[in-house]
Coordinates of C-alpha atoms and ligand atoms in Angstrom, one line a residue:
Chain B
M1 CA 6.4 -13.9 22.9
S2 CA 3.8 -12.6 20.5
D3 CA 3.6 -13.6 16.9
A4 CA 4.0 -10.1 15.8
I5 CA 7.1 -9.7 13.7
I6 CA 6.8 -5.9 13.9
E7 CA 5.2 -4.0 16.7
V8 CA 5.0 -0.3 17.0
N9 CA 3.9 1.4 20.2
Q10 CA 2.9 5.1 20.6
L11 CA 5.2 6.0 17.8
T12 CA 5.5 9.7 17.3
K13 CA 7.7 11.6 14.8
K14 CA 8.1 15.3 14.8
F15 CA 9.8 17.4 12.2
K16 CA 10.6 20.8 13.9
S17 CA 7.1 21.6 15.2
K18 CA 5.1 19.5 12.7
E19 CA 3.9 16.1 13.9
A20 CA 4.1 13.7 10.9
L21 CA 3.1 10.8 13.1
R22 CA 1.1 10.8 16.3
K23 CA 1.0 7.9 18.7
V24 CA 0.8 5.1 16.1
D25 CA 0.2 1.6 17.4
L26 CA 0.3 -1.4 15.2
K27 CA 1.2 -5.0 14.9
I28 CA 2.2 -6.9 11.8
N29 CA 2.3 -10.6 11.9
K30 CA 4.6 -12.9 10.1
G31 CA 3.3 -13.8 6.6
E32 CA 0.9 -10.9 6.4
I33 CA 0.6 -8.5 3.5
F34 CA 0.0 -5.3 5.4
G35 CA -1.5 -2.5 3.5
L36 CA -0.9 1.0 4.6
I37 CA -3.3 3.5 3.1
G38 CA -3.4 7.3 3.4
Q39 CA -3.5 10.4 1.4
N40 CA -0.5 12.5 0.4
G41 CA 1.2 13.7 3.5
A42 CA -0.6 11.3 5.8
G43 CA 2.8 10.0 7.1
K44 CA 3.0 6.7 5.2
S45 CA 6.6 7.1 4.1
T46 CA 7.6 8.5 7.5
L47 CA 6.2 5.4 9.2
L48 CA 8.0 3.1 6.8
K49 CA 11.3 5.0 7.2
L50 CA 11.0 4.6 11.0
I51 CA 10.3 0.9 10.7
G52 CA 13.2 0.5 8.2
G53 CA 15.7 2.3 10.4
L54 CA 16.2 5.3 8.1
M55 CA 14.8 7.7 10.7
F56 CA 14.6 7.8 14.4
P57 CA 11.4 8.3 16.4
S58 CA 10.8 11.3 18.5
S59 CA 9.1 9.1 21.0
G60 CA 7.5 5.6 21.2
E61 CA 8.9 2.2 20.5
I62 CA 9.6 -0.1 17.6
H63 CA 9.9 -3.8 18.2
L64 CA 11.2 -6.0 15.5
F65 CA 11.2 -9.8 15.9
D66 CA 10.3 -9.3 19.5
H67 CA 13.3 -7.1 20.2
A68 CA 13.1 -3.4 21.2
M69 CA 15.0 -1.4 18.7
N70 CA 17.4 1.3 19.7
A71 CA 19.1 3.2 16.9
N72 CA 21.2 1.2 14.4
H73 CA 20.1 -2.2 15.6
P74 CA 21.1 -5.1 13.5
Y75 CA 17.5 -6.3 13.1
F76 CA 16.9 -3.4 10.7
E77 CA 19.1 -5.4 8.4
R78 CA 16.3 -7.9 7.8
M79 CA 14.1 -5.3 6.1
G80 CA 14.2 -4.9 2.4
L81 CA 13.3 -1.3 1.6
L82 CA 11.9 0.5 -1.4
I83 CA 10.8 3.8 0.1
E84 CA 9.7 6.7 -2.0
N85 CA 12.1 6.7 -5.0
A86 CA 14.4 3.8 -5.6
G87 CA 17.9 4.8 -4.5
L88 CA 19.8 4.3 -7.7
F89 CA 22.9 5.8 -9.3
P90 CA 21.6 7.3 -12.6
Q91 CA 25.0 7.2 -14.3
Y92 CA 25.3 3.4 -13.8
S93 CA 23.5 0.5 -15.4
A94 CA 20.8 -1.6 -13.7
Y95 CA 23.3 -4.4 -13.3
K96 CA 26.0 -2.2 -11.8
N97 CA 23.6 -0.7 -9.3
L98 CA 22.6 -4.1 -8.1
D99 CA 26.2 -5.1 -8.1
F100 CA 27.1 -2.2 -5.8
V101 CA 24.5 -3.3 -3.3
A102 CA 25.6 -6.9 -3.6
I103 CA 29.2 -5.9 -2.9
S104 CA 28.1 -4.0 0.2
Y105 CA 26.3 -7.1 1.4
G106 CA 29.5 -9.1 0.9
M107 CA 27.6 -11.5 -1.4
K108 CA 29.1 -14.5 -3.0
D109 CA 27.9 -15.5 -6.4
R110 CA 26.8 -12.0 -7.2
K111 CA 26.4 -12.5 -10.9
K112 CA 24.0 -15.4 -10.6
H113 CA 22.0 -13.7 -7.9
I114 CA 21.7 -10.4 -9.8
N115 CA 20.7 -12.1 -13.1
E116 CA 18.0 -14.0 -11.3
L117 CA 16.6 -10.9 -9.7
L118 CA 16.7 -9.0 -13.0
K119 CA 14.7 -11.7 -14.5
L120 CA 12.2 -11.8 -11.7
V121 CA 11.4 -8.1 -12.2
G122 CA 11.5 -8.4 -15.9
L123 CA 14.5 -6.3 -16.6
E124 CA 16.9 -8.9 -17.9
S125 CA 17.0 -7.3 -21.4
S126 CA 17.9 -3.8 -20.1
N127 CA 20.5 -4.8 -17.6
R128 CA 23.2 -2.8 -19.4
T129 CA 21.1 0.3 -19.8
K130 CA 21.9 3.3 -17.7
V131 CA 19.3 3.9 -15.0
N132 CA 19.3 7.5 -16.3
N133 CA 17.5 6.2 -19.4
F134 CA 15.0 4.1 -17.5
S135 CA 11.3 4.9 -17.4
M136 CA 9.7 5.5 -14.1
G137 CA 8.2 2.0 -14.0
M138 CA 11.6 0.4 -14.8
K139 CA 13.2 2.3 -12.0
Q140 CA 10.5 1.1 -9.7
R141 CA 11.0 -2.5 -10.7
L142 CA 14.8 -2.2 -10.3
G143 CA 14.1 -0.7 -6.9
I144 CA 12.1 -3.9 -6.0
A145 CA 15.0 -6.0 -7.2
V146 CA 17.4 -4.0 -5.0
A147 CA 15.1 -4.4 -2.0
L148 CA 15.0 -8.2 -2.6
L149 CA 18.7 -8.6 -2.9
G150 CA 19.5 -9.2 0.7
S151 CA 16.8 -11.9 0.9
P152 CA 14.9 -9.9 3.6
D153 CA 12.4 -11.3 6.0
V154 CA 10.2 -8.3 5.6
L155 CA 9.8 -6.4 2.3
I156 CA 8.7 -2.8 2.7
L157 CA 7.3 -1.2 -0.5
D158 CA 6.3 2.4 -0.5
E159 CA 3.9 3.0 -3.3
P160 CA 5.5 0.4 -5.5
I161 CA 3.0 0.7 -8.3
N162 CA 3.7 4.4 -8.8
G163 CA 4.4 5.0 -12.5
L164 CA 3.7 1.4 -13.6
D165 CA 1.5 0.7 -16.5
P166 CA -1.5 -1.6 -16.0
Q167 CA 0.5 -4.6 -17.1
G168 CA 3.3 -3.7 -14.8
I169 CA 0.9 -3.3 -12.0
S170 CA -0.5 -6.7 -12.4
E171 CA 3.1 -8.2 -12.7
V172 CA 4.1 -6.5 -9.5
R173 CA 0.9 -7.7 -7.8
K174 CA 1.7 -11.2 -8.9
L175 CA 5.3 -10.9 -7.7
I176 CA 4.1 -9.7 -4.3
L177 CA 1.7 -12.6 -3.9
D178 CA 4.4 -15.1 -5.0
L179 CA 6.9 -13.7 -2.5
N180 CA 4.3 -13.8 0.2
K181 CA 3.6 -17.4 -0.6
S182 CA 7.2 -18.2 0.0
G183 CA 6.8 -16.8 3.5
M184 CA 7.9 -13.2 3.2
T185 CA 6.0 -10.6 5.2
I186 CA 5.2 -7.6 3.1
I187 CA 4.3 -4.0 4.0
I188 CA 2.9 -2.0 1.2
S189 CA 1.7 1.6 1.1
S190 CA -0.6 3.2 -1.4
H191 CA -3.2 6.0 -1.6
I192 CA -5.5 3.8 -3.6
L193 CA -7.4 1.3 -1.4
E194 CA -8.8 -0.4 -4.5
E195 CA -5.3 -1.4 -5.6
L196 CA -4.2 -2.5 -2.1
S197 CA -7.3 -4.6 -1.7
K198 CA -6.1 -6.9 -4.4
V199 CA -3.2 -8.1 -2.4
A200 CA -3.3 -7.0 1.3
T201 CA -4.5 -9.3 4.0
K202 CA -4.7 -6.5 6.6
Y203 CA -5.1 -2.8 6.3
A204 CA -4.3 0.3 8.3
I205 CA -5.8 3.7 7.4
L206 CA -3.4 6.5 8.2
H207 CA -4.8 10.0 8.3
H208 CA -2.9 13.2 9.3
G209 CA -0.3 11.0 11.1
E210 CA -2.8 8.9 13.1
I211 CA -4.1 5.4 12.6
V212 CA -7.8 5.8 12.0
E213 CA -8.6 2.1 11.5
I214 CA -7.0 -1.3 11.3
S215 CA -9.1 -4.0 9.7
S216 CA -8.6 -7.5 8.2
K217 CA -9.4 -8.2 4.6
E218 CA -12.7 -10.0 5.7
E219 CA -13.8 -7.0 7.7
L220 CA -13.1 -4.6 4.9
M221 CA -14.9 -6.8 2.4
L222 CA -17.9 -7.0 4.6
K223 CA -18.0 -3.2 4.8
C224 CA -17.6 -2.6 1.2
E225 CA -19.4 -5.5 -0.6
E226 CA -22.5 -4.9 -2.6
R227 CA -25.6 -6.4 -1.1
I228 CA -29.2 -6.0 -0.2
E229 CA -29.9 -6.1 3.5
V230 CA -33.3 -7.5 4.2
E231 CA -34.7 -7.2 7.7
V232 CA -37.8 -9.4 8.4
D233 CA -39.7 -10.9 11.4
N234 CA -38.5 -14.4 10.8
A235 CA -35.6 -15.1 8.6
G236 CA -36.3 -18.8 8.6
L237 CA -39.6 -18.2 6.8
A238 CA -38.2 -15.8 4.3
V239 CA -35.4 -18.0 3.1
P240 CA -37.5 -20.6 1.2
I241 CA -39.3 -17.8 -0.6
L242 CA -36.1 -16.2 -1.7
E243 CA -34.9 -19.5 -3.0
N244 CA -38.0 -20.8 -4.6
D245 CA -39.8 -17.7 -5.8
L246 CA -36.9 -15.4 -6.5
H247 CA -34.3 -18.0 -7.3
I248 CA -31.7 -16.3 -5.2
M249 CA -29.0 -18.8 -4.1
N250 CA -26.4 -16.3 -3.1
Y251 CA -27.4 -15.0 0.3
K252 CA -26.3 -15.2 3.9
V253 CA -28.5 -15.4 7.0
M254 CA -26.9 -13.1 9.5
D255 CA -29.3 -13.6 12.4
D256 CA -33.0 -14.4 13.0
Q257 CA -34.0 -11.2 11.4
M258 CA -31.3 -10.2 8.9
I259 CA -30.5 -11.7 5.6
F260 CA -27.9 -10.4 3.2
V261 CA -28.6 -11.0 -0.5
Y262 CA -25.8 -10.9 -3.0
D263 CA -27.5 -11.0 -6.3
S264 CA -26.9 -8.0 -8.4
R265 CA -29.7 -9.0 -10.8
K266 CA -32.4 -8.5 -8.2
E267 CA -33.8 -5.2 -7.2
S268 CA -34.8 -4.5 -3.7
H269 CA -38.3 -3.6 -4.6
Q270 CA -38.8 -7.0 -6.3
I271 CA -37.7 -8.8 -3.2
N272 CA -39.9 -6.6 -1.1
T273 CA -43.0 -7.2 -3.3
V274 CA -42.6 -10.9 -3.3
L275 CA -42.0 -11.2 0.5
V276 CA -45.0 -9.0 1.3
E277 CA -47.2 -11.0 -1.1
R278 CA -46.3 -14.1 0.8
G279 CA -47.2 -12.6 4.1
I280 CA -43.7 -11.9 5.5
S281 CA -43.5 -8.6 7.2
V282 CA -40.5 -6.7 5.9
H283 CA -39.1 -4.2 8.5
S284 CA -36.6 -2.7 6.2
I285 CA -34.8 -3.4 2.9
T286 CA -31.7 -1.4 2.1
K287 CA -29.2 -1.6 -0.7
H288 CA -25.7 -1.5 0.7
K289 CA -23.2 -0.4 -1.7
Q290 CA -20.0 1.3 -1.0
S291 CA -16.9 1.3 -3.1
L292 CA -13.6 0.9 -1.4
E293 CA -12.6 4.4 -2.3
Q294 CA -15.8 5.8 -0.9
Y295 CA -15.2 3.9 2.3
F296 CA -11.7 5.2 2.6
L297 CA -12.9 8.7 2.0
N298 CA -15.6 8.3 4.6
R299 CA -13.1 7.1 7.1
T300 CA -10.8 10.0 6.5
G301 CA -13.7 12.4 6.5
S302 CA -12.4 14.1 3.3
E303 CA -15.0 13.5 0.6
G304 CA -15.2 17.2 0.1
D305 CA -11.4 17.7 -0.3
I306 CA -11.1 15.5 -3.3
N307 CA -12.5 15.9 -6.7
D308 CA -12.3 12.6 -8.4
Chain K
M1 CA 33.0 -2.2 7.0
I2 CA 35.2 -3.9 4.5
N3 CA 32.3 -4.6 2.2
L4 CA 31.1 -1.0 2.2
F5 CA 34.6 0.1 1.5
K6 CA 34.8 -2.4 -1.4
M7 CA 31.6 -0.9 -2.8
D8 CA 32.9 2.7 -2.4
L9 CA 36.2 1.6 -3.9
H10 CA 34.4 0.1 -6.9
R11 CA 32.5 3.3 -7.4
F12 CA 35.6 5.3 -6.9
L13 CA 37.5 3.4 -9.6
T14 CA 34.6 3.3 -12.1
N15 CA 33.9 6.9 -11.7
K16 CA 34.7 9.1 -14.7
M17 CA 34.8 12.3 -12.5
M18 CA 37.9 11.1 -10.7
Y19 CA 39.9 10.5 -13.9
I20 CA 38.7 13.8 -15.4
L21 CA 39.7 15.8 -12.4
L22 CA 43.2 14.2 -12.2
M23 CA 43.7 14.7 -15.9
I24 CA 42.7 18.3 -15.9
Y25 CA 44.8 18.9 -12.9
S26 CA 47.8 17.3 -14.5
A27 CA 47.4 19.3 -17.7
F28 CA 47.1 22.6 -15.8
Q29 CA 50.1 21.7 -13.7
I30 CA 52.3 21.1 -16.6
F31 CA 51.0 24.2 -18.4
G32 CA 51.7 26.2 -15.2
I33 CA 55.3 25.1 -15.3
F34 CA 55.5 26.2 -18.9
M35 CA 54.1 29.6 -17.9
G36 CA 56.6 29.7 -15.0
K37 CA 59.4 29.2 -17.4
K38 CA 58.1 31.9 -19.8
Y39 CA 57.8 34.6 -17.2
E40 CA 60.5 33.5 -14.8
Q41 CA 62.2 36.5 -13.3
P42 CA 65.0 36.5 -10.7
V43 CA 63.9 37.9 -7.3
E44 CA 66.4 38.9 -4.7
G45 CA 67.0 36.1 -2.2
E46 CA 64.7 33.6 -3.8
T47 CA 65.6 30.4 -5.6
L48 CA 64.7 30.5 -9.3
M49 CA 61.8 28.1 -10.1
S50 CA 64.0 26.3 -12.7
A51 CA 66.7 25.8 -10.1
M52 CA 64.5 24.3 -7.4
N53 CA 64.5 20.7 -6.5
E54 CA 61.2 18.8 -6.3
S55 CA 60.7 19.4 -2.5
Q56 CA 61.2 23.2 -2.9
F57 CA 59.0 23.1 -6.0
I58 CA 56.1 21.3 -4.2
Q59 CA 56.4 23.7 -1.3
T60 CA 56.1 26.7 -3.6
I61 CA 53.2 25.2 -5.5
L62 CA 51.2 24.3 -2.4
S63 CA 51.8 27.6 -0.7
Q64 CA 50.2 29.6 -3.4
T65 CA 46.6 30.5 -2.5
P66 CA 44.2 29.4 -3.8
S67 CA 45.8 26.0 -3.7
W68 CA 44.6 24.1 -6.7
V69 CA 45.2 20.7 -5.0
M70 CA 42.8 21.6 -2.2
M71 CA 40.3 23.0 -4.8
Y72 CA 40.3 19.6 -6.6
I73 CA 40.0 17.7 -3.4
T74 CA 37.1 19.9 -2.4
V75 CA 35.3 19.3 -5.6
F76 CA 35.8 15.6 -5.5
S77 CA 34.9 15.2 -1.8
V78 CA 31.6 17.1 -2.3
Y79 CA 30.9 15.2 -5.5
F80 CA 31.6 11.8 -4.2
Y81 CA 29.4 12.2 -1.1
M82 CA 26.6 14.2 -2.7
S83 CA 26.2 12.0 -5.8
E84 CA 25.3 9.1 -3.4
Y85 CA 23.2 11.3 -1.1
N86 CA 21.2 12.8 -3.9
S87 CA 20.5 9.4 -5.6
G88 CA 19.3 8.0 -2.3
F89 CA 21.5 4.9 -2.9
Y90 CA 22.5 4.8 0.8
K91 CA 18.9 3.6 1.5
N92 CA 19.9 0.2 0.1
Y93 CA 22.6 -0.5 2.7
I94 CA 22.2 1.9 5.6
S95 CA 20.0 -0.5 7.6
M96 CA 22.8 -3.0 7.8
N97 CA 24.5 -3.4 11.2
N98 CA 26.7 -0.4 12.0
A99 CA 26.4 0.7 8.4
R100 CA 26.1 4.4 9.4
I101 CA 29.5 4.3 11.1
H102 CA 31.1 2.2 8.4
S103 CA 29.8 4.2 5.6
V104 CA 31.5 7.3 7.0
L105 CA 34.7 5.5 7.6
S106 CA 34.6 4.1 4.1
K107 CA 34.1 7.6 2.6
I108 CA 37.0 8.8 4.6
L109 CA 39.3 6.0 3.3
T110 CA 38.1 6.7 -0.2
L111 CA 38.9 10.4 0.1
G112 CA 42.3 9.4 1.5
L113 CA 42.9 7.4 -1.7
F114 CA 41.9 10.3 -3.9
T115 CA 44.2 12.6 -1.9
L116 CA 47.0 10.1 -2.5
F117 CA 46.2 9.9 -6.2
M118 CA 46.2 13.7 -6.3
L119 CA 49.6 14.0 -4.8
I120 CA 51.0 11.3 -7.0
V121 CA 49.7 13.0 -10.1
M122 CA 51.1 16.3 -8.8
I123 CA 54.6 14.8 -8.3
I124 CA 54.5 13.1 -11.7
S125 CA 53.2 16.2 -13.5
D126 CA 55.8 18.3 -11.8
L127 CA 58.6 16.0 -12.8
I128 CA 57.3 15.8 -16.4
G129 CA 56.9 19.6 -16.6
R130 CA 60.2 20.3 -15.0
A131 CA 62.0 17.8 -17.3
I132 CA 60.5 19.3 -20.4
F133 CA 60.8 23.0 -19.6
F134 CA 63.5 23.3 -16.9
H135 CA 65.6 20.2 -17.8
N136 CA 65.8 19.7 -14.1
T137 CA 64.4 16.6 -12.3
T138 CA 66.4 16.8 -9.1
I139 CA 64.5 15.7 -6.0
G140 CA 66.8 16.9 -3.4
D141 CA 67.3 15.3 0.0
L142 CA 65.2 12.1 -0.1
G143 CA 64.4 12.0 3.6
F144 CA 63.1 15.6 3.5
F145 CA 61.1 14.8 0.4
V146 CA 59.5 11.8 2.0
K147 CA 58.6 13.7 5.1
L148 CA 57.2 16.5 3.0
I149 CA 55.0 14.2 1.0
I150 CA 53.7 12.2 4.0
G151 CA 53.1 15.4 5.9
Q152 CA 51.2 17.0 3.1
F153 CA 49.3 13.9 2.4
L154 CA 48.0 13.7 6.0
L155 CA 47.2 17.4 6.0
H156 CA 45.3 17.2 2.7
W157 CA 43.5 14.1 3.8
A158 CA 42.5 15.9 7.0
F159 CA 41.2 18.7 4.8
S160 CA 39.1 16.3 2.7
I161 CA 37.6 15.0 5.9
V162 CA 36.7 18.5 7.0
I163 CA 35.0 19.0 3.6
L164 CA 33.2 15.7 3.9
C165 CA 31.9 16.5 7.3
L166 CA 30.7 19.9 6.2
T167 CA 29.1 18.5 3.1
M168 CA 27.2 15.9 5.2
M169 CA 25.7 18.7 7.3
I170 CA 25.1 21.2 4.5
K171 CA 23.5 18.5 2.2
S172 CA 23.9 20.7 -0.9
M173 CA 26.5 20.3 -3.6
I174 CA 26.7 24.0 -4.6
A175 CA 26.7 25.4 -1.0
S176 CA 29.4 22.9 0.1
I177 CA 31.7 23.7 -2.8
V178 CA 31.3 27.4 -2.0
I179 CA 32.2 26.9 1.6
G180 CA 35.1 24.7 0.5
I181 CA 36.4 27.5 -1.7
V182 CA 36.1 29.9 1.2
L183 CA 38.3 27.5 3.2
V184 CA 40.8 27.0 0.3
L185 CA 41.1 30.8 0.0
N186 CA 42.1 30.6 3.7
V187 CA 39.7 33.4 4.7
F188 CA 39.5 32.0 8.2
G189 CA 43.3 31.8 8.5
M190 CA 43.6 35.4 7.4
V191 CA 40.9 36.6 9.8
A192 CA 42.4 34.6 12.6
G193 CA 45.9 36.0 11.7
A194 CA 44.6 39.6 11.7
L195 CA 42.9 39.2 15.0
E196 CA 46.0 37.6 16.5
S197 CA 48.2 40.5 15.4
L198 CA 45.7 42.8 17.2
I199 CA 45.8 40.9 20.4
G200 CA 49.5 40.2 19.9
N201 CA 51.6 37.3 21.1
S202 CA 49.6 34.2 20.2
N203 CA 50.3 31.6 17.6
F204 CA 46.9 29.9 17.5
S205 CA 46.5 30.5 13.8
S206 CA 49.5 28.4 13.0
Y207 CA 47.5 25.5 14.2
L208 CA 44.8 26.0 11.6
L209 CA 44.7 23.3 9.0
V210 CA 44.8 25.4 5.9
N211 CA 47.4 27.7 7.4
T212 CA 49.6 24.7 8.1
I213 CA 49.1 23.4 4.6
I214 CA 50.2 26.6 2.8
R215 CA 53.1 27.5 5.1
I216 CA 56.6 26.6 3.7
K217 CA 57.8 24.1 6.2
D218 CA 61.2 22.9 7.3
F219 CA 60.9 19.2 7.8
N220 CA 64.5 19.0 9.0
D221 CA 63.3 20.7 12.1
M222 CA 61.8 18.0 14.4
N223 CA 59.4 20.5 16.0
E224 CA 58.0 21.5 12.7
T225 CA 57.5 17.9 11.7
I226 CA 55.7 17.2 15.0
H227 CA 53.6 20.3 14.5
V228 CA 52.5 19.2 11.1
A229 CA 51.7 15.7 12.2
S230 CA 49.7 16.8 15.2
V231 CA 47.7 19.4 13.3
A232 CA 46.9 16.7 10.7
I233 CA 45.9 14.0 13.2
I234 CA 43.9 16.4 15.4
F235 CA 41.8 17.6 12.5
M236 CA 41.4 14.1 11.1
V237 CA 40.2 12.6 14.4
L238 CA 38.0 15.6 15.3
F239 CA 36.2 15.8 12.0
S240 CA 35.9 12.1 11.6
L241 CA 34.2 11.8 15.0
L242 CA 32.0 14.8 14.2
A243 CA 31.0 13.2 10.9
I244 CA 30.2 9.8 12.4
R245 CA 28.3 11.4 15.3
Y246 CA 26.2 13.4 12.8
K247 CA 25.5 10.4 10.6
L248 CA 24.5 8.2 13.6
K249 CA 21.7 10.7 14.4
E250 CA 20.8 11.8 10.9
D251 CA 17.2 11.3 9.7
L252 CA 17.6 10.1 6.2
R253 CA 15.2 11.0 3.5
Ligands
ATP1 N1 12.4 15.3 6.4 C1 11.2 16.0 6.6 N2 11.3 17.2 7.2 C2 10.1 17.9 7.5 N3 8.9 17.4 7.2 C3 8.8 16.2 6.7 C4 9.9 15.4 6.4 N4 9.5 14.2 5.9 C5 8.1 14.3 5.9 N5 7.7 15.5 6.4 C6 6.3 15.9 6.6 O1 5.6 14.8 7.2 C7 4.3 14.6 6.7 C8 4.2 13.2 6.2 O2 5.0 13.0 5.1 P1 5.1 11.6 4.4 O3 6.2 11.7 3.3 O4 5.3 10.5 5.4 O5 3.7 11.4 3.7 P2 3.2 10.3 2.8 O6 2.0 9.7 3.4 O7 4.3 9.3 2.4 O8 2.7 11.1 1.5 P3 2.8 10.7 -0.1 O9 1.6 10.0 -0.4 O10 2.8 12.1 -0.7 O11 4.1 10.0 -0.3 C9 4.2 15.6 5.5 O12 3.4 16.7 6.0 C10 5.6 16.1 5.2 O13 5.6 17.4 4.9
MG2 MG1 5.2 8.9 0.6

């Protein structure tokens, strides 16, 4: 037994001659919010469709809840999907669309359930509106409601904030965090790391069909935080000077020689001057600043491709 | 299975397209009878339209190519499948246990229902039209009539399954309807018939579905009845299996 609820080994998906995914390995644990990030065409949707049982792998394995999946396995049923566009009948109302799905699940108490969900995603006032007349963001929300209808164990959201306004984005973010608190495992894809970083607890960077990196939230934050890295002979001697002379309280001693300073009001040359005045030999002092986006672009080696 | 069918049934019954098709068909059918009366001319050795009983009348209607009944069934089959496929709605239930098989079976049942509605509307429109314009509502031998209707129902249902299967593979509304029209025009049947007459002595083409539908049949003849039933059942089973097999392996968007 492992505590991975989803495990993917050497997963490859070919379309004709094109490889959309190449030997992808990953594990997703129960309760995680797993962020999948990649550019357009990286293979995010393909990976999610494979995990959701919409497509079949060319090679490799998918394990769900510790069971190897062959095609059409019942465990796929425990995934709630919103992949690419929400699958909705445009000529029917929001309520009717949810009702169709509820009927297909053989759900009792459909009306109550549906109204609760509509409320949850903030669509209760447009429940009789035809989906045809919905805005992009409203469709997206309804898609989330549909995905939640079967009370899934795992919620798979492919770019759920596409087309949402800032308020909508923050609502969806809150919804995701709330659902996660109630124990739901969530996989969410995006091409904006910044946005993912507000919810995800673990990240995988997908690039040209391959996983380039998997890191936890802590690791990512460490790589991307803004700090001044001060390398000295003896960190123990430097700390009192930082505290008393420079009034820096927000720092971390990494080892005998390395201190990270998190104080945006201080400049590195200030710190350098004071330390040297007090007879501490400073080996190096560097400002470490990298935005999440920059980090992502570095990892995918594509700064040049994108004009932001 | 039963839940997916309930869902399809719900969509089937709340679908305007179905009622529109049935109403247009009914209107044209009655209008056709009116035209039939207007231009009726006696032909040597053939029963006058106004003198036909319902069985003879239906046989005549269904043997004219292109068959409008098949045309409407084609349009509806393509529409019912493609409207779901294009909307991506299947994504919401396809991960359920055995949903791929069940969704195909459920579509097949729904098409069976449409075929049934179509034939019922045809019979009712015929009776109305014949009552108004020919003052003749005779049905003829009831046993024959029932066999005719059941036979034609199975044949047309089989035809709708063929269309469903092709639509699933073609994945395009327009292309599927075009192929459907080619089938309704019985192009294959005619080509097969022509080839056969070259080779001589073979009756393979009489086992083709559309050929069987448009042939005037004598249901008093046991062999003919068995022929019809077996053609219908073979096509139904064959294309249902093909459709299910295809769906089980399909990569969905
Ligand atoms: N059904 C398909 N047939 C052929 N190629 C496909 C199919 N689906 C995806 N691809 C190809 O696989 C690659 C990955 O596509 P995918 O949709 O998974 O990317 P993505 O990361 O979701 O991109 P986006 O951010 O644009 O949604 C692309 O190059 C795409 O062209
Ligand atoms: Mg995508």
